[in-house]
């Protein structure tokens, strides 16, 4: 058994879609990044890569690679799973937290869990996603950005 930890943060800006866990969220702003800037999926990817001792997403998917501009992070998660499966790892569970003052994410969480479980090839009951605010404190509380962290267990 191996444990991994992942964290990601992106700035909120106008003119971009807000994508979390592969789900388009209704909001006036979206996350700025080279890919779709899906902080939730990025934190899951980093946790899985870390657990397997395979570096981080910047190593595998650099933001200097023009072919990755605008790419779906769910596609990148599929590639992470291919790396893990080559070494015969399987995901035991994933537990993630999204930190965002707005929008309210509860209506979207089940779809996020379904998307991630499907790509990492595990039961939906083994993927847990939570959302919280920071009570109007810090950059997330001021709605300047959204962050996510994740822990995972692989075997």
PDB file of C-alpha atoms in Angstrom:
ATOM      1  CA  UNK A   1       0.000   0.000   0.000  1.00  0.00           C
ATOM      2  CA  UNK A   2       1.186   3.506  -0.841  1.00  0.00           C
ATOM      3  CA  UNK A   3      -0.311   6.861   0.072  1.00  0.00           C
ATOM      4  CA  UNK A   4      -0.179  10.038  -2.015  1.00  0.00           C
ATOM      5  CA  UNK A   5      -1.026  13.675  -1.483  1.00  0.00           C
ATOM      6  CA  UNK A   6      -1.932  16.269  -4.106  1.00  0.00           C
ATOM      7  CA  UNK A   7      -2.685  19.988  -4.126  1.00  0.00           C
ATOM      8  CA  UNK A   8      -3.545  22.472  -6.851  1.00  0.00           C
ATOM      9  CA  UNK A   9      -4.739  26.060  -7.122  1.00  0.00           C
ATOM     10  CA  UNK A  10      -5.814  28.269 -10.014  1.00  0.00           C
ATOM     11  CA  UNK A  11      -6.957  31.857 -10.334  1.00  0.00           C
ATOM     12  CA  UNK A  12     -10.603  32.668 -11.134  1.00  0.00           C
ATOM     13  CA  UNK A  13     -11.089  34.863 -14.205  1.00  0.00           C
ATOM     14  CA  UNK A  14     -13.910  35.943 -16.473  1.00  0.00           C
ATOM     15  CA  UNK A  15     -14.233  34.355 -19.892  1.00  0.00           C
ATOM     16  CA  UNK A  16     -13.324  30.787 -18.878  1.00  0.00           C
ATOM     17  CA  UNK A  17     -15.496  27.773 -18.063  1.00  0.00           C
ATOM     18  CA  UNK A  18     -15.369  26.463 -14.505  1.00  0.00           C
ATOM     19  CA  UNK A  19     -14.557  22.755 -14.720  1.00  0.00           C
ATOM     20  CA  UNK A  20     -14.178  20.623 -11.583  1.00  0.00           C
ATOM     21  CA  UNK A  21     -13.911  16.851 -11.680  1.00  0.00           C
ATOM     22  CA  UNK A  22     -14.727  16.984 -15.368  1.00  0.00           C
ATOM     23  CA  UNK A  23     -18.060  18.727 -14.657  1.00  0.00           C
ATOM     24  CA  UNK A  24     -18.917  22.144 -16.071  1.00  0.00           C
ATOM     25  CA  UNK A  25     -20.124  24.289 -13.175  1.00  0.00           C
ATOM     26  CA  UNK A  26     -22.453  27.245 -13.700  1.00  0.00           C
ATOM     27  CA  UNK A  27     -20.508  30.311 -12.518  1.00  0.00           C
ATOM     28  CA  UNK A  28     -19.602  33.784 -13.749  1.00  0.00           C
ATOM     29  CA  UNK A  29     -15.884  32.935 -13.709  1.00  0.00           C
ATOM     30  CA  UNK A  30     -13.670  30.004 -14.572  1.00  0.00           C
ATOM     31  CA  UNK A  31     -10.174  28.872 -13.684  1.00  0.00           C
ATOM     32  CA  UNK A  32      -7.162  30.176 -15.568  1.00  0.00           C
ATOM     33  CA  UNK A  33      -4.619  27.633 -16.740  1.00  0.00           C
ATOM     34  CA  UNK A  34      -2.877  26.016 -19.694  1.00  0.00           C
ATOM     35  CA  UNK A  35      -5.283  23.059 -19.663  1.00  0.00           C
ATOM     36  CA  UNK A  36      -8.910  23.331 -18.529  1.00  0.00           C
ATOM     37  CA  UNK A  37      -7.433  24.211 -15.073  1.00  0.00           C
ATOM     38  CA  UNK A  38      -9.532  21.583 -13.270  1.00  0.00           C
ATOM     39  CA  UNK A  39      -7.965  21.937  -9.790  1.00  0.00           C
ATOM     40  CA  UNK A  40      -9.817  18.922  -8.417  1.00  0.00           C
ATOM     41  CA  UNK A  41      -8.602  16.554 -11.103  1.00  0.00           C
ATOM     42  CA  UNK A  42      -5.098  18.041 -10.908  1.00  0.00           C
ATOM     43  CA  UNK A  43      -4.953  17.340  -7.173  1.00  0.00           C
ATOM     44  CA  UNK A  44      -6.115  13.758  -7.771  1.00  0.00           C
ATOM     45  CA  UNK A  45      -3.471  13.302 -10.483  1.00  0.00           C
ATOM     46  CA  UNK A  46      -0.699  14.630  -8.219  1.00  0.00           C
ATOM     47  CA  UNK A  47      -1.812  12.380  -5.363  1.00  0.00           C
ATOM     48  CA  UNK A  48      -1.781   9.297  -7.612  1.00  0.00           C
ATOM     49  CA  UNK A  49       1.568  10.167  -9.184  1.00  0.00           C
ATOM     50  CA  UNK A  50       3.056  10.838  -5.758  1.00  0.00           C
ATOM     51  CA  UNK A  51       1.805   7.547  -4.350  1.00  0.00           C
ATOM     52  CA  UNK A  52       3.413   5.693  -7.256  1.00  0.00           C
ATOM     53  CA  UNK A  53       6.673   7.652  -6.957  1.00  0.00           C
ATOM     54  CA  UNK A  54       6.211   9.118 -10.441  1.00  0.00           C
ATOM     55  CA  UNK A  55       6.753  12.836  -9.848  1.00  0.00           C
ATOM     56  CA  UNK A  56       3.978  15.322 -10.446  1.00  0.00           C
ATOM     57  CA  UNK A  57       1.750  16.632 -13.219  1.00  0.00           C
ATOM     58  CA  UNK A  58       4.240  19.363 -14.137  1.00  0.00           C
ATOM     59  CA  UNK A  59       6.774  16.662 -14.992  1.00  0.00           C
ATOM     60  CA  UNK A  60       4.361  14.685 -17.175  1.00  0.00           C
ATOM     61  CA  UNK A  61       2.224  17.528 -18.565  1.00  0.00           C
ATOM     62  CA  UNK A  62       4.271  20.750 -18.625  1.00  0.00           C
ATOM     63  CA  UNK A  63       2.435  24.011 -19.236  1.00  0.00           C
ATOM     64  CA  UNK A  64       5.012  24.766 -21.912  1.00  0.00           C
ATOM     65  CA  UNK A  65       3.666  21.967 -24.140  1.00  0.00           C
ATOM     66  CA  UNK A  66       1.429  23.597 -26.786  1.00  0.00           C
ATOM     67  CA  UNK A  67      -0.347  20.284 -27.460  1.00  0.00           C
ATOM     68  CA  UNK A  68      -1.802  20.425 -23.941  1.00  0.00           C
ATOM     69  CA  UNK A  69      -3.370  23.874 -24.282  1.00  0.00           C
ATOM     70  CA  UNK A  70      -7.033  23.629 -23.326  1.00  0.00           C
ATOM     71  CA  UNK A  71      -6.864  19.844 -22.872  1.00  0.00           C
ATOM     72  CA  UNK A  72      -9.395  18.143 -20.618  1.00  0.00           C
ATOM     73  CA  UNK A  73      -7.825  17.183 -17.312  1.00  0.00           C
ATOM     74  CA  UNK A  74      -9.884  13.995 -17.401  1.00  0.00           C
ATOM     75  CA  UNK A  75      -7.837  12.961 -20.463  1.00  0.00           C
ATOM     76  CA  UNK A  76      -4.670  13.660 -18.487  1.00  0.00           C
ATOM     77  CA  UNK A  77      -6.009  11.587 -15.582  1.00  0.00           C
ATOM     78  CA  UNK A  78      -6.493   8.705 -18.033  1.00  0.00           C
ATOM     79  CA  UNK A  79      -2.805   8.979 -18.947  1.00  0.00           C
ATOM     80  CA  UNK A  80      -1.830   8.994 -15.262  1.00  0.00           C
ATOM     81  CA  UNK A  81      -3.824   5.796 -14.794  1.00  0.00           C
ATOM     82  CA  UNK A  82      -2.019   4.193 -17.739  1.00  0.00           C
ATOM     83  CA  UNK A  83       1.298   4.942 -15.990  1.00  0.00           C
ATOM     84  CA  UNK A  84       0.084   3.411 -12.738  1.00  0.00           C
ATOM     85  CA  UNK A  85      -1.432   0.375 -14.397  1.00  0.00           C
ATOM     86  CA  UNK A  86       1.852  -0.348 -16.220  1.00  0.00           C
ATOM     87  CA  UNK A  87       3.327  -0.890 -12.750  1.00  0.00           C
ATOM     88  CA  UNK A  88       0.283  -2.951 -11.700  1.00  0.00           C
ATOM     89  CA  UNK A  89      -1.024  -0.360  -9.243  1.00  0.00           C
ATOM     90  CA  UNK A  90      -4.719  -0.055  -8.553  1.00  0.00           C
ATOM     91  CA  UNK A  91      -6.505   2.734  -6.705  1.00  0.00           C
ATOM     92  CA  UNK A  92      -7.912   1.779  -3.316  1.00  0.00           C
ATOM     93  CA  UNK A  93      -9.533   5.135  -2.581  1.00  0.00           C
ATOM     94  CA  UNK A  94      -9.415   8.877  -3.185  1.00  0.00           C
ATOM     95  CA  UNK A  95     -10.509  11.574  -0.731  1.00  0.00           C
ATOM     96  CA  UNK A  96     -10.472  15.180  -1.965  1.00  0.00           C
ATOM     97  CA  UNK A  97     -11.549  18.609  -0.773  1.00  0.00           C
ATOM     98  CA  UNK A  98     -12.337  21.607  -2.978  1.00  0.00           C
ATOM     99  CA  UNK A  99     -11.870  25.002  -1.319  1.00  0.00           C
ATOM    100  CA  UNK A 100     -14.088  27.660  -2.933  1.00  0.00           C
ATOM    101  CA  UNK A 101     -16.156  30.497  -1.528  1.00  0.00           C
ATOM    102  CA  UNK A 102     -18.532  30.270  -4.486  1.00  0.00           C
ATOM    103  CA  UNK A 103     -20.317  28.699  -6.224  1.00  0.00           C
ATOM    104  CA  UNK A 104     -22.065  26.115  -4.064  1.00  0.00           C
ATOM    105  CA  UNK A 105     -20.731  22.763  -5.274  1.00  0.00           C
ATOM    106  CA  UNK A 106     -22.956  20.197  -3.526  1.00  0.00           C
ATOM    107  CA  UNK A 107     -25.268  19.811  -6.570  1.00  0.00           C
ATOM    108  CA  UNK A 108     -22.272  18.785  -8.719  1.00  0.00           C
ATOM    109  CA  UNK A 109     -20.325  16.506  -6.391  1.00  0.00           C
ATOM    110  CA  UNK A 110     -22.015  13.218  -7.322  1.00  0.00           C
ATOM    111  CA  UNK A 111     -21.212  13.794 -11.006  1.00  0.00           C
ATOM    112  CA  UNK A 112     -17.592  14.637 -10.103  1.00  0.00           C
ATOM    113  CA  UNK A 113     -17.301  11.425  -8.088  1.00  0.00           C
ATOM    114  CA  UNK A 114     -18.778   9.389 -10.952  1.00  0.00           C
ATOM    115  CA  UNK A 115     -16.381  10.936 -13.489  1.00  0.00           C
ATOM    116  CA  UNK A 116     -13.287  10.350 -11.389  1.00  0.00           C
ATOM    117  CA  UNK A 117     -14.293   6.821 -10.324  1.00  0.00           C
ATOM    118  CA  UNK A 118     -14.844   5.893 -13.962  1.00  0.00           C
ATOM    119  CA  UNK A 119     -11.400   7.082 -15.057  1.00  0.00           C
ATOM    120  CA  UNK A 120      -9.469   5.627 -12.101  1.00  0.00           C
ATOM    121  CA  UNK A 121     -11.308   2.294 -12.431  1.00  0.00           C
ATOM    122  CA  UNK A 122     -12.769   1.976  -8.970  1.00  0.00           C
ATOM    123  CA  UNK A 123     -16.138   1.859  -7.273  1.00  0.00           C
ATOM    124  CA  UNK A 124     -17.822   5.229  -6.832  1.00  0.00           C
ATOM    125  CA  UNK A 125     -17.958   4.490  -3.093  1.00  0.00           C
ATOM    126  CA  UNK A 126     -14.137   4.657  -3.102  1.00  0.00           C
ATOM    127  CA  UNK A 127     -14.124   8.274  -4.319  1.00  0.00           C
ATOM    128  CA  UNK A 128     -15.091  10.948  -1.804  1.00  0.00           C
ATOM    129  CA  UNK A 129     -15.230  14.634  -2.694  1.00  0.00           C
ATOM    130  CA  UNK A 130     -16.020  17.411  -0.271  1.00  0.00           C
ATOM    131  CA  UNK A 131     -16.325  21.168  -0.700  1.00  0.00           C
ATOM    132  CA  UNK A 132     -15.757  23.901   1.831  1.00  0.00           C
ATOM    133  CA  UNK A 133     -15.331  27.648   2.021  1.00  0.00           C
ATOM    134  CA  UNK A 134     -12.745  29.648   3.913  1.00  0.00           C
ATOM    135  CA  UNK A 135     -15.319  31.950   5.514  1.00  0.00           C
ATOM    136  CA  UNK A 136     -14.339  34.889   3.264  1.00  0.00           C
ATOM    137  CA  UNK A 137     -10.677  34.715   4.355  1.00  0.00           C
ATOM    138  CA  UNK A 138      -7.650  34.415   2.068  1.00  0.00           C
ATOM    139  CA  UNK A 139      -7.592  34.286  -1.733  1.00  0.00           C
ATOM    140  CA  UNK A 140     -10.305  31.634  -1.936  1.00  0.00           C
ATOM    141  CA  UNK A 141     -12.490  33.522   0.522  1.00  0.00           C
ATOM    142  CA  UNK A 142     -12.148  36.656  -1.610  1.00  0.00           C
ATOM    143  CA  UNK A 143     -13.115  34.538  -4.660  1.00  0.00           C
ATOM    144  CA  UNK A 144      -9.774  35.150  -6.367  1.00  0.00           C
ATOM    145  CA  UNK A 145      -9.179  31.436  -6.930  1.00  0.00           C
ATOM    146  CA  UNK A 146     -10.107  27.866  -6.094  1.00  0.00           C
ATOM    147  CA  UNK A 147      -7.867  25.197  -4.613  1.00  0.00           C
ATOM    148  CA  UNK A 148      -8.185  21.477  -4.019  1.00  0.00           C
ATOM    149  CA  UNK A 149      -6.295  18.868  -2.089  1.00  0.00           C
ATOM    150  CA  UNK A 150      -6.425  15.118  -2.271  1.00  0.00           C
ATOM    151  CA  UNK A 151      -5.096  12.033  -0.566  1.00  0.00           C
ATOM    152  CA  UNK A 152      -5.184   8.603  -2.138  1.00  0.00           C
ATOM    153  CA  UNK A 153      -4.216   5.054  -1.370  1.00  0.00           C
ATOM    154  CA  UNK A 154      -2.951   2.685  -4.067  1.00  0.00           C
ATOM    155  CA  UNK A 155      -1.774  -0.918  -3.957  1.00  0.00           C
TER     156      UNK A 155
END
